[in-house]
PDB file of C-alpha atoms and ligand atoms in Angstrom:
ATOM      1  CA  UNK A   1     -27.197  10.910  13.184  1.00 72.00           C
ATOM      2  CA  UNK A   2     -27.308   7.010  14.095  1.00 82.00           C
ATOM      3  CA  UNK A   3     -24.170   4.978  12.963  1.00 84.00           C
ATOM      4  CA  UNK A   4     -24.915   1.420  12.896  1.00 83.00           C
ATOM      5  CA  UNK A   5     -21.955   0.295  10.259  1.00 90.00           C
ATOM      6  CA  UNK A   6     -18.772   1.500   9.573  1.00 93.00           C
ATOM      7  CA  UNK A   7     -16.910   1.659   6.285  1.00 95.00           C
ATOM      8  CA  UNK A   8     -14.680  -1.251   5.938  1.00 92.00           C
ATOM      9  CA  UNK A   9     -10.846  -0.908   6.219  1.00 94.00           C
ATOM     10  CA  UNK A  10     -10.956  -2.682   3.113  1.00 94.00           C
ATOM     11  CA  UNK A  11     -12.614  -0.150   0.539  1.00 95.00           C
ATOM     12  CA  UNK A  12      -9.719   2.268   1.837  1.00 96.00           C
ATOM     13  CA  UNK A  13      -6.966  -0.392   0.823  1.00 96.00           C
ATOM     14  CA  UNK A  14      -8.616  -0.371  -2.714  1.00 96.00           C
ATOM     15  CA  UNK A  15      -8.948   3.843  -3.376  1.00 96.00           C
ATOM     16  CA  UNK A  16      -5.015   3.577  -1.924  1.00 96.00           C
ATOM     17  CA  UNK A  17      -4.091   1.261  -4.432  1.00 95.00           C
ATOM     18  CA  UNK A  18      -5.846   3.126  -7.603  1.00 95.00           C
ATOM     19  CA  UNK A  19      -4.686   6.494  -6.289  1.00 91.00           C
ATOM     20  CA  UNK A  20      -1.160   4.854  -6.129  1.00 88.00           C
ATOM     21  CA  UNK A  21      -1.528   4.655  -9.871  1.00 89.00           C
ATOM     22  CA  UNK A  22      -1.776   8.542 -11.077  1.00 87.00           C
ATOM     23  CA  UNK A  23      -0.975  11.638  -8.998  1.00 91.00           C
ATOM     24  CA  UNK A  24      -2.946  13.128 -11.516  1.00 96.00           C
ATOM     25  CA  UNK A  25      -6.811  12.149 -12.286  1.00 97.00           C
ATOM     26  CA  UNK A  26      -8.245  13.784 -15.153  1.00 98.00           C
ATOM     27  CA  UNK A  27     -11.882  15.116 -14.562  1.00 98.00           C
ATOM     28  CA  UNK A  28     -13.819  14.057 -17.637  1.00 98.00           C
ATOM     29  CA  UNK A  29     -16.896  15.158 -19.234  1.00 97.00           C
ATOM     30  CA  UNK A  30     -18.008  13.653 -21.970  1.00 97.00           C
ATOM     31  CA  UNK A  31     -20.654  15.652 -24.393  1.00 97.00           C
ATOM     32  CA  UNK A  32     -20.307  13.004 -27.824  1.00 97.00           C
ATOM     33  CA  UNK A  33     -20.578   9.512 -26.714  1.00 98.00           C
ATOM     34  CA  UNK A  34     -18.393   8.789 -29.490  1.00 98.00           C
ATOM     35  CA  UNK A  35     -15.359  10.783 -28.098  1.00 98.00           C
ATOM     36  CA  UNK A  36     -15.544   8.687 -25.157  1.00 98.00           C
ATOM     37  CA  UNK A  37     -13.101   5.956 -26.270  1.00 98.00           C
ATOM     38  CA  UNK A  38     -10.623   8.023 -28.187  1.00 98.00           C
ATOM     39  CA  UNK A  39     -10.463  10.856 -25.190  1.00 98.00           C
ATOM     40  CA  UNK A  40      -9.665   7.912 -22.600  1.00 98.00           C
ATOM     41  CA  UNK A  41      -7.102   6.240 -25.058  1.00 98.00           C
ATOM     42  CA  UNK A  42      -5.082   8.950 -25.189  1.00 98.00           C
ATOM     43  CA  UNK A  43      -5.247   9.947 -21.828  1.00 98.00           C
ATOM     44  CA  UNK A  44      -3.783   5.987 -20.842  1.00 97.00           C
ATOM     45  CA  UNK A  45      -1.672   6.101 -23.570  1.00 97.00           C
ATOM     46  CA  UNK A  46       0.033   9.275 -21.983  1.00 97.00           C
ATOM     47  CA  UNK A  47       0.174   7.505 -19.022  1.00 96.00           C
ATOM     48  CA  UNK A  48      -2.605   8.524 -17.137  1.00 97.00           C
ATOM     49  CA  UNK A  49      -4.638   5.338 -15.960  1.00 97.00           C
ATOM     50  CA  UNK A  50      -6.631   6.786 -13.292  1.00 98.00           C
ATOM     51  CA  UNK A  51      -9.945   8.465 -14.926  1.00 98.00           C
ATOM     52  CA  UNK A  52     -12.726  10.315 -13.581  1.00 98.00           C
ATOM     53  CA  UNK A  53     -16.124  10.638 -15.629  1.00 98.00           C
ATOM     54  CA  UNK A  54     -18.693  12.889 -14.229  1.00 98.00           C
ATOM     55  CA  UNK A  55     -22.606  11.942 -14.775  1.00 98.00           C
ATOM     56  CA  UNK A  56     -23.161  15.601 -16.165  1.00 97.00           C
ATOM     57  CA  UNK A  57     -24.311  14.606 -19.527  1.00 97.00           C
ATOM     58  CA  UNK A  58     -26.931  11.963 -21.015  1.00 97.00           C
ATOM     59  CA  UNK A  59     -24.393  10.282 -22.498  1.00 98.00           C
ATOM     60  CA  UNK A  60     -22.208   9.914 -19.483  1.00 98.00           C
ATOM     61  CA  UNK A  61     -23.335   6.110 -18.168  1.00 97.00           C
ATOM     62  CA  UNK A  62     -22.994   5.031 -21.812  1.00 97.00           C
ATOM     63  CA  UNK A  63     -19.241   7.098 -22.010  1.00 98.00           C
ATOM     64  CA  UNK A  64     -18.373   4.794 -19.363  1.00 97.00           C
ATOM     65  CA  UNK A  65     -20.078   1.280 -20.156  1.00 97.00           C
ATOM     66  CA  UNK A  66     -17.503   2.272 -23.197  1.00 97.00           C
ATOM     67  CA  UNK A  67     -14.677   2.768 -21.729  1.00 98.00           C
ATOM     68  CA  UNK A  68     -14.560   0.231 -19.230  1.00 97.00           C
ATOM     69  CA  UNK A  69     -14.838  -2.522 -22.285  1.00 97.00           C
ATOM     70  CA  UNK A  70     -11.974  -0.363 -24.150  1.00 98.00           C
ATOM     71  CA  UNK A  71      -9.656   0.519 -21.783  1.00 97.00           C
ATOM     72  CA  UNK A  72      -9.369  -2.607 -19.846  1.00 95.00           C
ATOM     73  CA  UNK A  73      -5.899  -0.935 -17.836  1.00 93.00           C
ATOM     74  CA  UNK A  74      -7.219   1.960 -16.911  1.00 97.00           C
ATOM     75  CA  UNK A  75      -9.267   2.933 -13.531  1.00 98.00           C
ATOM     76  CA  UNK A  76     -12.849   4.366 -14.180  1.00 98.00           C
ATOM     77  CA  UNK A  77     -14.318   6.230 -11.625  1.00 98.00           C
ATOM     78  CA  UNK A  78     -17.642   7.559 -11.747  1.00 98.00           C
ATOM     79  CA  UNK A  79     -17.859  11.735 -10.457  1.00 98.00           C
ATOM     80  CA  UNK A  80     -20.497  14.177  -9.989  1.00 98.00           C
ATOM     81  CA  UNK A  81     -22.706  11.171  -7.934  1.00 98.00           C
ATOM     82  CA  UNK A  82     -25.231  13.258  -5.934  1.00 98.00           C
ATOM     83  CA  UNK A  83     -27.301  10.509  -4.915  1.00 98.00           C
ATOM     84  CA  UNK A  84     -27.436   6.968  -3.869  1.00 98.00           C
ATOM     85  CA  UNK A  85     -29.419   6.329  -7.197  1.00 98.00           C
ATOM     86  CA  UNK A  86     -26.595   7.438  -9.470  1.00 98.00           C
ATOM     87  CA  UNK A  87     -24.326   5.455  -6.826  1.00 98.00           C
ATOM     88  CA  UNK A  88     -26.140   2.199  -7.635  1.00 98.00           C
ATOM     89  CA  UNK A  89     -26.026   3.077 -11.506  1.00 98.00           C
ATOM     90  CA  UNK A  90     -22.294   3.806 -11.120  1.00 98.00           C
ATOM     91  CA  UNK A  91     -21.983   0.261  -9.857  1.00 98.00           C
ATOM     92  CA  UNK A  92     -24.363  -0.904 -12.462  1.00 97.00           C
ATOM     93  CA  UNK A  93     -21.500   0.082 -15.028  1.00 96.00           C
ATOM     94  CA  UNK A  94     -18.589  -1.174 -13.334  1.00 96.00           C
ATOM     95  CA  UNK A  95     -17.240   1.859 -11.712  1.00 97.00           C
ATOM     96  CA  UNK A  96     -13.633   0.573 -10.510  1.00 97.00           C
ATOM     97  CA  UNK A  97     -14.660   3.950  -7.430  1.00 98.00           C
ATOM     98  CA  UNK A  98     -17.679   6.574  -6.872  1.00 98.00           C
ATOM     99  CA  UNK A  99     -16.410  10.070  -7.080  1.00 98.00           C
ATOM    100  CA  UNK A 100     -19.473  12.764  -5.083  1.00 98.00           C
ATOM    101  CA  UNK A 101     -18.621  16.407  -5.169  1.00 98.00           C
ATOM    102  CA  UNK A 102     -19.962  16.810  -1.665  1.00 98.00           C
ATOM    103  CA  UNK A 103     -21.068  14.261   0.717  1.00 95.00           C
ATOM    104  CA  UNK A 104     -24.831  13.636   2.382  1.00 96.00           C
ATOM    105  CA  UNK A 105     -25.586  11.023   5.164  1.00 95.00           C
ATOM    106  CA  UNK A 106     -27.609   8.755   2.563  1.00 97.00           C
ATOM    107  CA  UNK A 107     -24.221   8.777   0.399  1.00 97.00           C
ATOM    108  CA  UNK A 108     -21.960   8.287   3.187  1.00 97.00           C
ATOM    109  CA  UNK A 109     -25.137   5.225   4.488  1.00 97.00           C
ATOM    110  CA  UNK A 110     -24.635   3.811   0.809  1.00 97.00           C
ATOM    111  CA  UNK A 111     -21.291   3.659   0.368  1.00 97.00           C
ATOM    112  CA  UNK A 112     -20.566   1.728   3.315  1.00 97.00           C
ATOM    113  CA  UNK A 113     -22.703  -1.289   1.823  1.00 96.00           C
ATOM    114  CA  UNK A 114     -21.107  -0.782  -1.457  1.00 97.00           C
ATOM    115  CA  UNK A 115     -18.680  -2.876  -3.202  1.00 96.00           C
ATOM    116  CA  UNK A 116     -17.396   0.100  -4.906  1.00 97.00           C
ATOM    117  CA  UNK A 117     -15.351   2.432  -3.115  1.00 98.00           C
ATOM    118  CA  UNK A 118     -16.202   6.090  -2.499  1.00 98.00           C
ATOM    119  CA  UNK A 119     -14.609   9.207  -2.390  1.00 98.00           C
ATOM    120  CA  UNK A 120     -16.323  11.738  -0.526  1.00 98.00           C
ATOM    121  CA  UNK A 121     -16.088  15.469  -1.627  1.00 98.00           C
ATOM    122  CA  UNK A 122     -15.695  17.498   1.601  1.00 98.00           C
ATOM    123  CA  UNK A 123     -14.230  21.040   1.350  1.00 98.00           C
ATOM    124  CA  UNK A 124     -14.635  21.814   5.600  1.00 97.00           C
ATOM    125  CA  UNK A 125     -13.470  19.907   9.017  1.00 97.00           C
ATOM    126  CA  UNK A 126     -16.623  19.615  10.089  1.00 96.00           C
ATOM    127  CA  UNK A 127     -18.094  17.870   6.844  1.00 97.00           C
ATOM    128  CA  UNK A 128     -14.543  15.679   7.267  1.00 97.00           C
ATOM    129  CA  UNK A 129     -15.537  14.493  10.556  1.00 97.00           C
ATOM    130  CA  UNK A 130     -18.740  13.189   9.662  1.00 96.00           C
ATOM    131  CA  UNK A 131     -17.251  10.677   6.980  1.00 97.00           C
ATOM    132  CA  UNK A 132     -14.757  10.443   9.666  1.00 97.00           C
ATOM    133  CA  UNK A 133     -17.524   9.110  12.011  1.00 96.00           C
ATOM    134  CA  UNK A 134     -18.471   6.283   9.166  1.00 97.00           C
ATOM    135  CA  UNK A 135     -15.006   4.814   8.552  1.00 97.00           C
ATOM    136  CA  UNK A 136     -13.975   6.863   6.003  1.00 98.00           C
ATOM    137  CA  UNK A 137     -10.422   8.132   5.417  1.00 98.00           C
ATOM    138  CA  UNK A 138      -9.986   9.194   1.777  1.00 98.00           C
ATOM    139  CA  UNK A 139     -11.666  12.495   0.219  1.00 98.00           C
ATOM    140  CA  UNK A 140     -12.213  14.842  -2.308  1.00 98.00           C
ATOM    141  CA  UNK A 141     -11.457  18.229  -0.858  1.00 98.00           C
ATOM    142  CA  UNK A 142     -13.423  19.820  -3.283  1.00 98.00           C
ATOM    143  CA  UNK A 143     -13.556  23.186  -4.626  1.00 98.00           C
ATOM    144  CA  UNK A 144     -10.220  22.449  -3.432  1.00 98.00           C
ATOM    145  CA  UNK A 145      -9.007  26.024  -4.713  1.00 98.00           C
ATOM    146  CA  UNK A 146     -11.954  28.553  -3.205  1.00 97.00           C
ATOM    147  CA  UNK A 147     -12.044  26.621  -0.269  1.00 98.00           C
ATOM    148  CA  UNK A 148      -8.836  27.333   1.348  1.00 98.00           C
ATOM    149  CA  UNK A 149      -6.380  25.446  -1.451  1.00 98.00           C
ATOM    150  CA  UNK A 150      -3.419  23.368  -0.112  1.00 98.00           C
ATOM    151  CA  UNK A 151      -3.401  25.504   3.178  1.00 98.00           C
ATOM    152  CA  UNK A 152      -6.895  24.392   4.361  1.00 98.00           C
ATOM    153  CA  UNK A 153      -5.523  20.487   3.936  1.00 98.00           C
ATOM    154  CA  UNK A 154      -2.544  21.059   5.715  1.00 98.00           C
ATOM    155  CA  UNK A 155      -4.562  22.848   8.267  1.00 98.00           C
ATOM    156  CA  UNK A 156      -6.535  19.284   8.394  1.00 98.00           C
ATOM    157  CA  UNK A 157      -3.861  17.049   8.956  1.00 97.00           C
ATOM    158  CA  UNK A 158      -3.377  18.729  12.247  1.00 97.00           C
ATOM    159  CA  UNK A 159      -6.272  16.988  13.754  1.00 97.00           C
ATOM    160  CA  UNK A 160      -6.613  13.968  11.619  1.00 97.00           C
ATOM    161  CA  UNK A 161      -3.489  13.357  10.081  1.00 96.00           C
ATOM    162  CA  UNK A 162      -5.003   9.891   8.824  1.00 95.00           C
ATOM    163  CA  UNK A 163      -7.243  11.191   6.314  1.00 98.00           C
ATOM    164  CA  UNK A 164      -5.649  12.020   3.227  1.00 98.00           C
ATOM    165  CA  UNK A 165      -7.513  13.753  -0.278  1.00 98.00           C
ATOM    166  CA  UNK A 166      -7.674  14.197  -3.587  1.00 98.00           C
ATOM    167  CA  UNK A 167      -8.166  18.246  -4.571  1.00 98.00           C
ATOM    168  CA  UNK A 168     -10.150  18.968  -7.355  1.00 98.00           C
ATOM    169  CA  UNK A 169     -11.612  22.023  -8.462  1.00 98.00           C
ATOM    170  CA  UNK A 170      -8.972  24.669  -9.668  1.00 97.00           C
ATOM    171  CA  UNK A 171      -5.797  22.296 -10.057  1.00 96.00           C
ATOM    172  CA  UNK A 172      -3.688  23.814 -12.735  1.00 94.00           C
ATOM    173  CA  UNK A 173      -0.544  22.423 -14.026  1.00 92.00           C
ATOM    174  CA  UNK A 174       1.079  25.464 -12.276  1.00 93.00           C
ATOM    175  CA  UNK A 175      -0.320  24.860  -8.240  1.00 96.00           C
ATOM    176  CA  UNK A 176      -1.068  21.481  -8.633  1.00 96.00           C
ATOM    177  CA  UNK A 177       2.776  20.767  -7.272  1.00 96.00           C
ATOM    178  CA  UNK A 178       1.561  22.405  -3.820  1.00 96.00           C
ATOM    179  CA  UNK A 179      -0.670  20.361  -2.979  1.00 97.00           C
ATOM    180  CA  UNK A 180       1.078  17.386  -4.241  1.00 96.00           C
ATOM    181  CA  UNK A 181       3.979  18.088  -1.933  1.00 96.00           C
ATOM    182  CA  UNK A 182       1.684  17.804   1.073  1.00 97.00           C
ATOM    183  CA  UNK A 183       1.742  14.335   2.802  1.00 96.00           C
ATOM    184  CA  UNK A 184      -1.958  14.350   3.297  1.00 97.00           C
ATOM    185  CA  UNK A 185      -2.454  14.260  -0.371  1.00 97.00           C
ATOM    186  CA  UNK A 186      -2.532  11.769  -2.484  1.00 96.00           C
ATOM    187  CA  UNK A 187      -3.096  12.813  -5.966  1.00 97.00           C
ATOM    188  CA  UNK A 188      -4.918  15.906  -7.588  1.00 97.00           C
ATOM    189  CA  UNK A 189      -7.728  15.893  -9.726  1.00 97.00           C
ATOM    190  CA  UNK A 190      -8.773  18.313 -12.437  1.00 95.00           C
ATOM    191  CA  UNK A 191      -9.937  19.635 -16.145  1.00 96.00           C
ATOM    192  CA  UNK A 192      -7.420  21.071 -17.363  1.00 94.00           C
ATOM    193  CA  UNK A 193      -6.190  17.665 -19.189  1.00 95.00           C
ATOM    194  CA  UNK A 194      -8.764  17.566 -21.732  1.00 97.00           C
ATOM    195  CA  UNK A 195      -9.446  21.580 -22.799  1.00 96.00           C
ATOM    196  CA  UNK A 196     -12.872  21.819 -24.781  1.00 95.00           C
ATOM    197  CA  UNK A 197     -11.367  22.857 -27.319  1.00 96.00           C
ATOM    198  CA  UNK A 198      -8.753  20.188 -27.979  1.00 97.00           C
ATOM    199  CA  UNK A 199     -11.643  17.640 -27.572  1.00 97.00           C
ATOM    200  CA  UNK A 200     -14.507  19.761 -30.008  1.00 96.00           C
ATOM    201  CA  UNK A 201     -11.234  19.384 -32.490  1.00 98.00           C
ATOM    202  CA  UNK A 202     -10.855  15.712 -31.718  1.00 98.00           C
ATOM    203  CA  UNK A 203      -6.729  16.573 -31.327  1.00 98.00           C
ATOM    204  CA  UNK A 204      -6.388  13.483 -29.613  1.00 98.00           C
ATOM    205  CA  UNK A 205      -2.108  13.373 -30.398  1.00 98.00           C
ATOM    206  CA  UNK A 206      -2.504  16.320 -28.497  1.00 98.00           C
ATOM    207  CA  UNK A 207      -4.462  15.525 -25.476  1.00 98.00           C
ATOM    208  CA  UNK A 208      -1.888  12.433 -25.581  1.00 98.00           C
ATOM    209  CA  UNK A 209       0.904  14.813 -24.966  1.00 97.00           C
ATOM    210  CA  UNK A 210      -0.484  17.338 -22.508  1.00 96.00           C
ATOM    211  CA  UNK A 211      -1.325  13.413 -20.519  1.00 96.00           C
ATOM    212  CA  UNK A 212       2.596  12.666 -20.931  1.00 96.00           C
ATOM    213  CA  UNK A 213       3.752  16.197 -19.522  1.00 95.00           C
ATOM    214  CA  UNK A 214       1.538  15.590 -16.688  1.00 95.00           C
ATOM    215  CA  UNK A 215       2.455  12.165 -16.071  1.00 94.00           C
ATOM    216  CA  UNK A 216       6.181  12.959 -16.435  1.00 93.00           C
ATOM    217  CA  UNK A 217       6.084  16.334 -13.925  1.00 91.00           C
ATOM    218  CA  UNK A 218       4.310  14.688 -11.182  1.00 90.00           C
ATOM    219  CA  UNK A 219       5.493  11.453 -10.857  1.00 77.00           C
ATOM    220  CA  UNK A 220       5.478   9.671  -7.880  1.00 61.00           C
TER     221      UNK A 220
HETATM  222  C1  3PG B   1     -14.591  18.394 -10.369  1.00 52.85           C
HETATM  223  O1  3PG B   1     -15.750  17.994 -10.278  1.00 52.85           O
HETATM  224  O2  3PG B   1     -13.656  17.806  -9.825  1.00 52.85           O
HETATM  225  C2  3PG B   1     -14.343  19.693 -11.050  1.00 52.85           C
HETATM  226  O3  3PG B   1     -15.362  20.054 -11.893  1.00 52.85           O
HETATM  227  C3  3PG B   1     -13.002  19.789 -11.679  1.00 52.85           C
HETATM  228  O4  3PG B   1     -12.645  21.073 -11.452  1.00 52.85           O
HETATM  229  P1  3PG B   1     -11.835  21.928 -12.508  1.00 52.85           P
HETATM  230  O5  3PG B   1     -12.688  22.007 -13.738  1.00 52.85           O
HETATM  231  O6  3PG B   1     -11.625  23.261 -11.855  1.00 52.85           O
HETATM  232  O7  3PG B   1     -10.537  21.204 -12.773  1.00 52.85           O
END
């Protein structure tokens, strides 16, 4: 592993200030196109700004091309990016951040030339120190439950108490305070916001509210 170019302090500033915005990020997939703008409507209307859409379906860079004309207040981030290709089309759309559920030397080589900012799923120390090496500071810890849960981050902050995370992967209304009372966590990310079946049944009202509880319980 060569480093030639570090991540710029800068791209840290900007995942500080969206992360700022939500202590919860709801993890979105979106299987009708057309749900896209209704589903992140009432998710900002609740008072959850911060969004995360994963590029699991077809219809996922449209979703977002969407929502980003929409939703002009909210943050779209783009999740699920495996590869520096689905980086670049993330940027293509206007990803306001890059989301990757695990992180590879080519991702960690792209993101440091990218105007968009990147948040690098790692779930062990070792995977930490490598985007550690390239100037990075924020992460996903991700499957944050099955990989040791809040006791594996506060293990991390022992040795580098700079880097701080967003968990995803498990987050339920009921743990999610545990991790959020860490100070090496910044906000939690997670499903449970927009159950299948609330969005098959288009019950956006009540996607609105479960977004209010959640934006209410863990505020800042
Ligand atoms: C993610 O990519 O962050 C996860 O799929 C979200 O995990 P969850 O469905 O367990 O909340």
């Amino acid at each position: 592993m060569t480093i030639d170019k570090q991540l710029p302090s800068t791209r840290t500033a900007e995942l500080d200030s969206i992360c700022l915005k939500a202590e919860v990020i709801p993890v979105i997939t979106i299987e009708r196109l057309e749900d896209a703008v209704p589903l992140g409507r009432a998710l900002v209307e609740g008072g959850l700004t911060v969004l995360e859409i994963t590029l699991r379906t077809d219809c996922a860079l449209d979703a977002i091309k969407r929502m980003k004309e929409a939703l002009p207040g909210a943050s779209i981030g783009v999740g699920t990016v495996l590869t520096p290709a689905q980086y670049r089309q993330a940027e293509q759309v206007g990803a306001d951040f890059v989301v990757t559920p695990g992180a590879t030397e080519a991702l960690y080589r792209y993101g440091v030339e990218s105007p968009v900012p990147m948040l690098p799923g790692v779930s062990t120390i070792s995977e930490l120190m490598t985007g550690w090496q390239y100037g990075y500071r924020r992460f996903k810890f991700f499957p944050a439950e099955s990989s040791g849960g809040a006791k594996a981050i506060k293990a991390f902050g022992a040795p580098i108490p700079e880097a701080r995370f967003c968990p995803t992967g498990g987050i339920t209304v009921d743990n999610a305070e545990s991790y959020l009372s860490l100070p090496n966590v910044m906000c939690v990310g997670g499903s449970w916001l927009t159950p299948k079946a609330m969005v098959d049944a288009e019950d956006w009202d009540g996607i609105r509210e479960l977004a209010r509880q959640a934006a209410e319980r863990f505020h800042h």
